[in-house]
Amino acid sequence: MTDTNTRQEMVLGNEAIALGLVEQGCRVATAYPGTPSSEILAGVVKYKKQLARQVYTEWSVNEKVAFEVALAASWAGLRAAVALKQVGLNVASDPLFSAAYIGVKGGFVIIPADDPGPHSSQTEQDSRLMALTAKVPVFDPATPAEARAMIENAFILSERYEVPVILRPTTRLCHAVQSLPMEVTPAPDGEIPSVKFNKNPTRWAATPKFRYKLHVELNKKLADIEAEFNQSPLNYVVEPIQNPKPVLSGAQRAQVEGSKIQNQVGVIASGVAFNTAKQSLLELDAQIPILKIGTPYPLPQKLVGEFIARFETVVVLEEPDTCIELQLPERSRIRGRLDGTVPTAGELSPEVVSTLLAEVLTGAGYKVNPSLDDVELQTLVNSLPLPIRKPRLCPGCSHRSAFYSLKKEFGLSAIYPGDIGCYTLGSNLRAVDTVVDMGAAVTMANGFYQANRLVGDSRPIVSTIGDSTFLHSGIVPLINAVHTGARFVLIILDNHTTAMTGHQPTPANNYLADGSEATRVASIPNMVRACGVNFVKQTDPYNQETFQEILRDAYNHSQAEDGGVAVIIADRPCVLYDPSSVRDDPLPVVITEECDGCRYCVEAFECPALVLRPDKTRVDIDYKICVNCGQCIDACHKGFIIPEAIANEIPQTVASEATL
Amino acid sequence: MTELKVILAGLGGQGVVFFTRLLSQTAMELGHSVMVSETHGMSQRGGSVISHLKIGGSEAPLVRRGTADILLAMEPDEAVRNLPFLRPGGTIFVNSENGLRPEVAEHLERLEIQVHSLPASQMAMELGVAAIANVILTGFAVAYPALPLPIETLRETVKAIAPRGRELNLQALEIGFQAGRSTNDE
């Protein structure tokens, strides 16, 4: 089946983007991990090795850093890209706005992955709206194949107009896997181009007076880009013919328009919603034209206006918010999020899209297929007591041990500011009370301390933050907290990696994005001391007793006259990242027959390997997933969870007693 | 083959992503266009995991409820949870010792949905590797005409994408396939 010319491979959406970057001669690619964007940089590393291309790849310490490192490479004349999740673009928004005015030299592509749903994010924000505010053109791919192809369009546009551009995928594209042909498009230049940074302070270091000129220039560029987008093959009408063949050239498009087909309803769609709409219309058996928009900002107004003019009603489908719809100068025929036809939150799933299209079409007098939902079955399934599978910390996760000790020492009344990472799941253990954004564990503790001082609230404040998150956004807040005299306990849950997003290295690791050695490794304890913290203790949370004693000392320091912020570094590698420490020193446990199913361990310790029997008579250990960490021994007040070694001795003792 | 839509479901850690790759890669090797939607991120930490697989059809990543031809589930409650994805006349392959909850039986009959269950986890434990139940279930499913992927191509895929423990994976595939063949013939 494998033809050498059209060899196919299954490629993850994020890797398709990476492949596009490498084959189009991207020379500097930077990123900070965040679902759903994390596999983009890993993909660049994979393909640069596979295709033997020279690309500098970097897991940066945060998104602002990633953005600026790539931006400088572009100013030096190289093609560059930065990949991040949508909330990461918030972190990098400062340089985004400025870079739009100043512009770029080498093609510069910003890739913020949006998360309609949201599946793994704080918000459902739309990066296209960020682009609209910052005045940065956007490409909005619908499939992995299109995302890969659009990288070329993005680099060319960026270089032609000297503007940064955004290529905006969403979760369902990032995590789609599509069969793609693998013949590689040759890079524009197989060699590193001979470019260099040309000094020009009026532009690169523009003062406000020149910024005004740059703004005027940017507006001019956007007008030209809009004109170009009106002709772009990335924006096209799919007419409802038997075998829908898209791609109408300008001339064909004029022909279709000239024929004045009178239709009641048309659809405008971009991103993943385009194919969902196509599929829904097929399932509904509705012959409806779709205008596919690949470049939602600046919106090709002429093309869109002409399409809208053909219909009584036009439905706009885009995610996660309203970028196309907002740019329409006249919305009397438009059905979208602004008039409530399209839900204003949540993902545009096939069910949501087909339901709303059926409603609009039926209202316009079309006859469509009935809904494919079997309501009876759905109602039954909804009514069944199926187990609720919420995400939980993995068996053996050292965060669980830390949270458990924390609760034992400070109880449930303490205030527990948390942060972004696996350990956000500490909320299941009732040891995370607030989650705002990266680094907020430190700032929220600072603020709670000041507020509590004013109102006379003396509850302990105990924050948790991961190692990668601390390096990303925790250091500056810590300097602030120490300097302003805040008093709280900060626990840095150091599992030696960025665990949640797939184990990307941090500056505290001794290796870099492409696996090469890092010659300088950041020391978290030294950094904490340098912030002015006088209480810094590093300890293994698996030693629960010692950990609890240190928690007590830390709290006492935070309350002492000459005390302040106390920092504990809970030091143990992620059990998935480095299983050796548990594997080499196992402590298998059993639950004795006396277990009465009181559920304390299941709720307070919440290890997935502790399973309450359906009849609730006792708890069993699921040895298929148990990693033999032995951390749950202390999670039974009654002493029914015991080391296997001891359990093996008991029957003998009992037996010998019986013979006496 | 006209368009084939498959839902693959299970829990984080049960290898749903791997057996999705097994089927999708096999379909691709047979020359079909393939589109898959995977679950990543926080759900992988013990939550429900679901993949949507489309062979030879639409480029939309998700399968609409009521349209899937096949549901492959690594766990009976996850099979029930995802039942509404199946079309009338669809087929379920489930890793279970005793089929599905009795409450759904009446609806399965009404919708003419076939259920084929196999104690794949138990069989995997007998092989000494709990994690290989997904490969056993895959072999089981392709023994039925509902999932028309030839076992020979699947074997090649296993060799290609499971370089570690290749023999064990092939053995698991075979065990599942034979179990499917025998129940299929009955």
Short mmCIF file of N, CA and C in Angstrom, two decimals, chain A residues 115-226:
data_model
loop_
_atom_site.label_atom_id
_atom_site.label_comp_id
_atom_site.label_asym_id
_atom_site.label_seq_id
_atom_site.Cartn_x
_atom_site.Cartn_y
_atom_site.Cartn_z
N ASP A 115 -8.77 26.92 23.50
CA ASP A 115 -9.34 25.73 24.14
C ASP A 115 -10.84 25.88 24.38
N PRO A 116 -11.64 25.83 23.27
CA PRO A 116 -13.09 25.89 23.48
C PRO A 116 -13.53 24.71 24.32
N GLY A 117 -14.35 24.95 25.25
CA GLY A 117 -14.81 23.89 26.15
C GLY A 117 -15.06 24.38 27.57
N PRO A 118 -14.02 24.87 28.27
CA PRO A 118 -12.61 24.59 28.04
C PRO A 118 -12.27 23.21 28.58
N HIS A 119 -11.30 22.54 27.93
CA HIS A 119 -10.91 21.19 28.37
C HIS A 119 -9.84 21.25 29.45
N SER A 120 -8.88 22.15 29.30
CA SER A 120 -7.79 22.20 30.28
C SER A 120 -7.25 23.62 30.42
N SER A 121 -8.14 24.58 30.63
CA SER A 121 -7.71 25.97 30.73
C SER A 121 -8.58 26.73 31.72
N GLN A 122 -8.09 27.90 32.12
CA GLN A 122 -8.88 28.74 33.02
C GLN A 122 -10.03 29.43 32.29
N THR A 123 -9.84 29.71 31.00
CA THR A 123 -10.85 30.49 30.27
C THR A 123 -11.05 29.91 28.86
N GLU A 124 -12.13 30.38 28.22
CA GLU A 124 -12.40 30.02 26.83
C GLU A 124 -12.07 31.19 25.90
N GLN A 125 -11.14 32.02 26.31
CA GLN A 125 -10.88 33.24 25.54
C GLN A 125 -10.44 32.94 24.11
N ASP A 126 -10.68 33.92 23.25
CA ASP A 126 -10.42 33.77 21.82
C ASP A 126 -9.18 34.58 21.45
N SER A 127 -8.12 33.90 21.08
CA SER A 127 -6.87 34.60 20.73
C SER A 127 -7.05 35.49 19.50
N ARG A 128 -8.08 35.19 18.69
CA ARG A 128 -8.32 36.03 17.51
C ARG A 128 -8.78 37.42 17.94
N LEU A 129 -9.44 37.47 19.11
CA LEU A 129 -9.85 38.79 19.61
C LEU A 129 -8.65 39.54 20.17
N MET A 130 -7.71 38.81 20.73
CA MET A 130 -6.46 39.43 21.17
C MET A 130 -5.76 40.01 19.95
N ALA A 131 -5.77 39.24 18.84
CA ALA A 131 -5.14 39.68 17.60
C ALA A 131 -5.82 40.95 17.08
N LEU A 132 -7.14 40.96 17.19
CA LEU A 132 -7.92 42.10 16.71
C LEU A 132 -7.54 43.35 17.50
N THR A 133 -7.38 43.19 18.81
CA THR A 133 -7.00 44.33 19.66
C THR A 133 -5.56 44.76 19.38
N ALA A 134 -4.68 43.77 19.20
CA ALA A 134 -3.27 44.11 18.97
C ALA A 134 -3.00 44.48 17.51
N LYS A 135 -3.97 44.22 16.63
CA LYS A 135 -3.83 44.47 15.19
C LYS A 135 -2.80 43.55 14.53
N VAL A 136 -3.02 42.26 14.73
CA VAL A 136 -2.13 41.25 14.14
C VAL A 136 -2.98 40.31 13.27
N PRO A 137 -2.62 40.12 11.99
CA PRO A 137 -3.40 39.23 11.11
C PRO A 137 -3.46 37.79 11.64
N VAL A 138 -4.58 37.11 11.34
CA VAL A 138 -4.78 35.76 11.86
C VAL A 138 -5.09 34.75 10.75
N PHE A 139 -4.48 33.59 10.85
CA PHE A 139 -4.83 32.42 10.05
C PHE A 139 -5.53 31.42 10.97
N ASP A 140 -6.63 30.85 10.49
CA ASP A 140 -7.46 30.00 11.34
C ASP A 140 -7.66 28.65 10.64
N PRO A 141 -6.75 27.69 10.86
CA PRO A 141 -6.83 26.42 10.13
C PRO A 141 -7.95 25.53 10.63
N ALA A 142 -8.44 24.65 9.74
CA ALA A 142 -9.55 23.76 10.09
C ALA A 142 -9.09 22.34 10.38
N THR A 143 -7.95 21.95 9.82
CA THR A 143 -7.47 20.57 9.98
C THR A 143 -5.95 20.60 10.17
N PRO A 144 -5.37 19.49 10.66
CA PRO A 144 -3.91 19.42 10.73
C PRO A 144 -3.27 19.68 9.36
N ALA A 145 -3.84 19.11 8.30
CA ALA A 145 -3.27 19.30 6.97
C ALA A 145 -3.26 20.77 6.59
N GLU A 146 -4.37 21.46 6.88
CA GLU A 146 -4.43 22.88 6.53
C GLU A 146 -3.49 23.71 7.39
N ALA A 147 -3.37 23.33 8.66
CA ALA A 147 -2.46 24.07 9.56
C ALA A 147 -1.03 24.00 9.03
N ARG A 148 -0.64 22.79 8.62
CA ARG A 148 0.70 22.61 8.08
C ARG A 148 0.90 23.49 6.85
N ALA A 149 -0.09 23.48 5.95
CA ALA A 149 0.04 24.26 4.72
C ALA A 149 0.02 25.76 4.99
N MET A 150 -0.78 26.18 5.97
CA MET A 150 -0.92 27.61 6.25
C MET A 150 0.35 28.25 6.81
N ILE A 151 1.25 27.42 7.36
CA ILE A 151 2.50 27.98 7.89
C ILE A 151 3.23 28.74 6.77
N GLU A 152 3.18 28.18 5.56
CA GLU A 152 3.84 28.85 4.43
C GLU A 152 3.19 30.21 4.16
N ASN A 153 1.84 30.21 4.10
CA ASN A 153 1.12 31.47 3.88
C ASN A 153 1.48 32.49 4.98
N ALA A 154 1.57 31.98 6.20
CA ALA A 154 1.81 32.87 7.34
C ALA A 154 3.20 33.51 7.25
N PHE A 155 4.22 32.69 6.94
CA PHE A 155 5.58 33.25 6.83
C PHE A 155 5.66 34.26 5.68
N ILE A 156 5.03 33.91 4.56
CA ILE A 156 5.11 34.81 3.38
C ILE A 156 4.43 36.14 3.69
N LEU A 157 3.25 36.07 4.28
CA LEU A 157 2.52 37.32 4.61
C LEU A 157 3.33 38.16 5.60
N SER A 158 3.86 37.47 6.62
CA SER A 158 4.63 38.16 7.65
C SER A 158 5.82 38.90 7.03
N GLU A 159 6.49 38.26 6.08
CA GLU A 159 7.66 38.88 5.46
C GLU A 159 7.27 39.98 4.46
N ARG A 160 6.17 39.74 3.72
CA ARG A 160 5.76 40.72 2.72
C ARG A 160 5.38 42.05 3.38
N TYR A 161 4.66 41.98 4.49
CA TYR A 161 4.19 43.20 5.15
C TYR A 161 4.99 43.56 6.40
N GLU A 162 5.98 42.73 6.71
CA GLU A 162 6.80 42.95 7.91
C GLU A 162 5.94 43.09 9.16
N VAL A 163 4.97 42.17 9.30
CA VAL A 163 4.12 42.15 10.50
C VAL A 163 4.21 40.76 11.15
N PRO A 164 4.06 40.73 12.49
CA PRO A 164 3.89 39.40 13.10
C PRO A 164 2.53 38.86 12.69
N VAL A 165 2.39 37.55 12.55
CA VAL A 165 1.08 36.98 12.25
C VAL A 165 0.77 35.87 13.25
N ILE A 166 -0.53 35.64 13.43
CA ILE A 166 -0.96 34.59 14.34
C ILE A 166 -1.54 33.45 13.53
N LEU A 167 -1.13 32.22 13.85
CA LEU A 167 -1.81 31.03 13.34
C LEU A 167 -2.49 30.43 14.56
N ARG A 168 -3.82 30.37 14.53
CA ARG A 168 -4.55 30.04 15.74
C ARG A 168 -5.25 28.67 15.60
N PRO A 169 -4.69 27.61 16.18
CA PRO A 169 -5.41 26.34 16.21
C PRO A 169 -6.28 26.24 17.48
N THR A 170 -7.19 25.28 17.51
CA THR A 170 -7.96 25.02 18.73
C THR A 170 -7.73 23.56 19.14
N THR A 171 -8.17 23.25 20.37
CA THR A 171 -7.92 21.91 20.94
C THR A 171 -8.20 20.78 19.97
N ARG A 172 -9.36 20.84 19.30
CA ARG A 172 -9.76 19.71 18.45
C ARG A 172 -8.86 19.56 17.23
N LEU A 173 -8.17 20.63 16.85
CA LEU A 173 -7.18 20.52 15.78
C LEU A 173 -5.85 20.05 16.36
N CYS A 174 -5.45 20.66 17.48
CA CYS A 174 -4.17 20.29 18.11
C CYS A 174 -4.11 18.80 18.39
N HIS A 175 -5.25 18.24 18.86
CA HIS A 175 -5.28 16.85 19.28
C HIS A 175 -5.98 15.95 18.27
N ALA A 176 -6.16 16.45 17.06
CA ALA A 176 -6.62 15.58 15.98
C ALA A 176 -5.39 14.88 15.41
N VAL A 177 -5.58 13.68 14.90
CA VAL A 177 -4.49 12.97 14.22
C VAL A 177 -5.00 12.66 12.83
N GLN A 178 -4.25 13.10 11.83
CA GLN A 178 -4.73 12.96 10.46
C GLN A 178 -3.65 12.28 9.62
N SER A 179 -4.09 11.50 8.64
CA SER A 179 -3.12 10.91 7.72
C SER A 179 -2.65 12.00 6.76
N LEU A 180 -1.34 12.24 6.71
CA LEU A 180 -0.79 13.30 5.87
C LEU A 180 0.27 12.73 4.94
N PRO A 181 0.34 13.27 3.72
CA PRO A 181 1.45 12.87 2.84
C PRO A 181 2.75 13.44 3.41
N MET A 182 3.81 12.65 3.35
CA MET A 182 5.02 13.07 4.05
C MET A 182 6.14 13.58 3.15
N GLU A 183 5.89 13.75 1.85
CA GLU A 183 6.97 14.34 1.05
C GLU A 183 7.12 15.79 1.53
N VAL A 184 8.37 16.14 1.78
CA VAL A 184 8.61 17.43 2.44
C VAL A 184 8.79 18.53 1.41
N THR A 185 8.06 19.61 1.60
CA THR A 185 8.22 20.78 0.77
C THR A 185 9.61 21.36 1.04
N PRO A 186 10.40 21.61 0.00
CA PRO A 186 11.73 22.15 0.29
C PRO A 186 11.63 23.53 0.94
N ALA A 187 12.49 23.79 1.89
CA ALA A 187 12.51 25.11 2.52
C ALA A 187 12.89 26.15 1.49
N PRO A 188 12.44 27.39 1.67
CA PRO A 188 12.80 28.44 0.72
C PRO A 188 14.31 28.51 0.53
N ASP A 189 15.06 28.23 1.57
CA ASP A 189 16.50 28.23 1.49
C ASP A 189 17.00 27.10 2.35
N GLY A 190 17.62 26.11 1.74
CA GLY A 190 18.14 24.97 2.48
C GLY A 190 19.23 25.36 3.46
N GLU A 191 19.95 26.44 3.13
CA GLU A 191 21.02 26.92 4.00
C GLU A 191 20.44 27.94 4.96
N ILE A 192 21.19 28.22 6.03
CA ILE A 192 20.80 29.33 6.90
C ILE A 192 20.95 30.61 6.06
N PRO A 193 19.89 31.41 5.91
CA PRO A 193 20.02 32.62 5.09
C PRO A 193 21.07 33.57 5.68
N SER A 194 21.78 34.26 4.78
CA SER A 194 22.81 35.17 5.29
C SER A 194 22.16 36.52 5.60
N VAL A 195 21.62 36.61 6.78
CA VAL A 195 20.96 37.84 7.21
C VAL A 195 21.64 38.30 8.50
N LYS A 196 21.38 39.51 8.89
CA LYS A 196 21.84 39.96 10.20
C LYS A 196 20.99 41.12 10.67
N PHE A 197 21.03 41.36 11.96
CA PHE A 197 20.24 42.45 12.53
C PHE A 197 20.80 43.79 12.06
N ASN A 198 19.97 44.59 11.42
CA ASN A 198 20.39 45.91 10.96
C ASN A 198 19.95 46.96 11.96
N LYS A 199 20.90 47.64 12.55
CA LYS A 199 20.56 48.66 13.55
C LYS A 199 19.74 49.78 12.92
N ASN A 200 18.67 50.13 13.60
CA ASN A 200 17.82 51.23 13.13
C ASN A 200 16.95 51.67 14.32
N PRO A 201 17.57 52.44 15.24
CA PRO A 201 16.89 52.77 16.50
C PRO A 201 15.55 53.47 16.29
N THR A 202 15.39 54.23 15.23
CA THR A 202 14.11 54.91 15.01
C THR A 202 12.97 53.91 14.94
N ARG A 203 13.29 52.71 14.37
CA ARG A 203 12.25 51.70 14.28
C ARG A 203 12.28 50.75 15.48
N TRP A 204 13.42 50.11 15.72
CA TRP A 204 13.49 49.04 16.72
C TRP A 204 13.37 49.57 18.16
N ALA A 205 13.69 50.85 18.34
CA ALA A 205 13.58 51.43 19.69
C ALA A 205 12.75 52.71 19.60
N ALA A 206 11.67 52.64 18.84
CA ALA A 206 10.88 53.83 18.52
C ALA A 206 10.34 54.53 19.77
N THR A 207 10.42 55.83 19.76
CA THR A 207 9.85 56.66 20.84
C THR A 207 8.37 56.89 20.51
N PRO A 208 7.58 57.39 21.49
CA PRO A 208 6.15 57.58 21.25
C PRO A 208 5.83 58.37 19.98
N LYS A 209 6.62 59.36 19.64
CA LYS A 209 6.37 60.14 18.43
C LYS A 209 6.38 59.24 17.19
N PHE A 210 7.38 58.35 17.14
CA PHE A 210 7.47 57.44 16.00
C PHE A 210 6.44 56.31 16.10
N ARG A 211 6.05 56.02 17.34
CA ARG A 211 5.04 54.97 17.51
C ARG A 211 3.75 55.38 16.79
N TYR A 212 3.46 56.66 16.81
CA TYR A 212 2.27 57.14 16.09
C TYR A 212 2.41 56.83 14.60
N LYS A 213 3.58 57.12 14.07
CA LYS A 213 3.82 56.83 12.64
C LYS A 213 3.70 55.33 12.37
N LEU A 214 4.27 54.55 13.31
CA LEU A 214 4.21 53.09 13.14
C LEU A 214 2.76 52.61 13.16
N HIS A 215 1.95 53.25 14.00
CA HIS A 215 0.54 52.87 14.08
C HIS A 215 -0.17 53.16 12.75
N VAL A 216 0.10 54.33 12.21
CA VAL A 216 -0.49 54.69 10.91
C VAL A 216 -0.05 53.68 9.84
N GLU A 217 1.23 53.35 9.88
CA GLU A 217 1.77 52.37 8.92
C GLU A 217 1.09 51.01 9.07
N LEU A 218 0.89 50.61 10.34
CA LEU A 218 0.26 49.31 10.61
C LEU A 218 -1.16 49.29 10.05
N ASN A 219 -1.88 50.38 10.25
CA ASN A 219 -3.25 50.44 9.71
C ASN A 219 -3.25 50.30 8.19
N LYS A 220 -2.27 50.90 7.56
CA LYS A 220 -2.14 50.81 6.10
C LYS A 220 -1.86 49.36 5.68
N LYS A 221 -0.94 48.74 6.43
CA LYS A 221 -0.62 47.32 6.14
C LYS A 221 -1.88 46.46 6.26
N LEU A 222 -2.67 46.70 7.31
CA LEU A 222 -3.86 45.88 7.53
C LEU A 222 -4.87 46.05 6.39
N ALA A 223 -4.98 47.27 5.89
CA ALA A 223 -5.90 47.51 4.77
C ALA A 223 -5.43 46.73 3.53
N ASP A 224 -4.11 46.76 3.29
CA ASP A 224 -3.57 46.01 2.15
C ASP A 224 -3.76 44.50 2.34
N ILE A 225 -3.57 44.06 3.58
CA ILE A 225 -3.71 42.63 3.87
C ILE A 225 -5.17 42.20 3.66
N GLU A 226 -6.09 43.07 4.08
CA GLU A 226 -7.50 42.74 3.87
C GLU A 226 -7.79 42.56 2.38
#
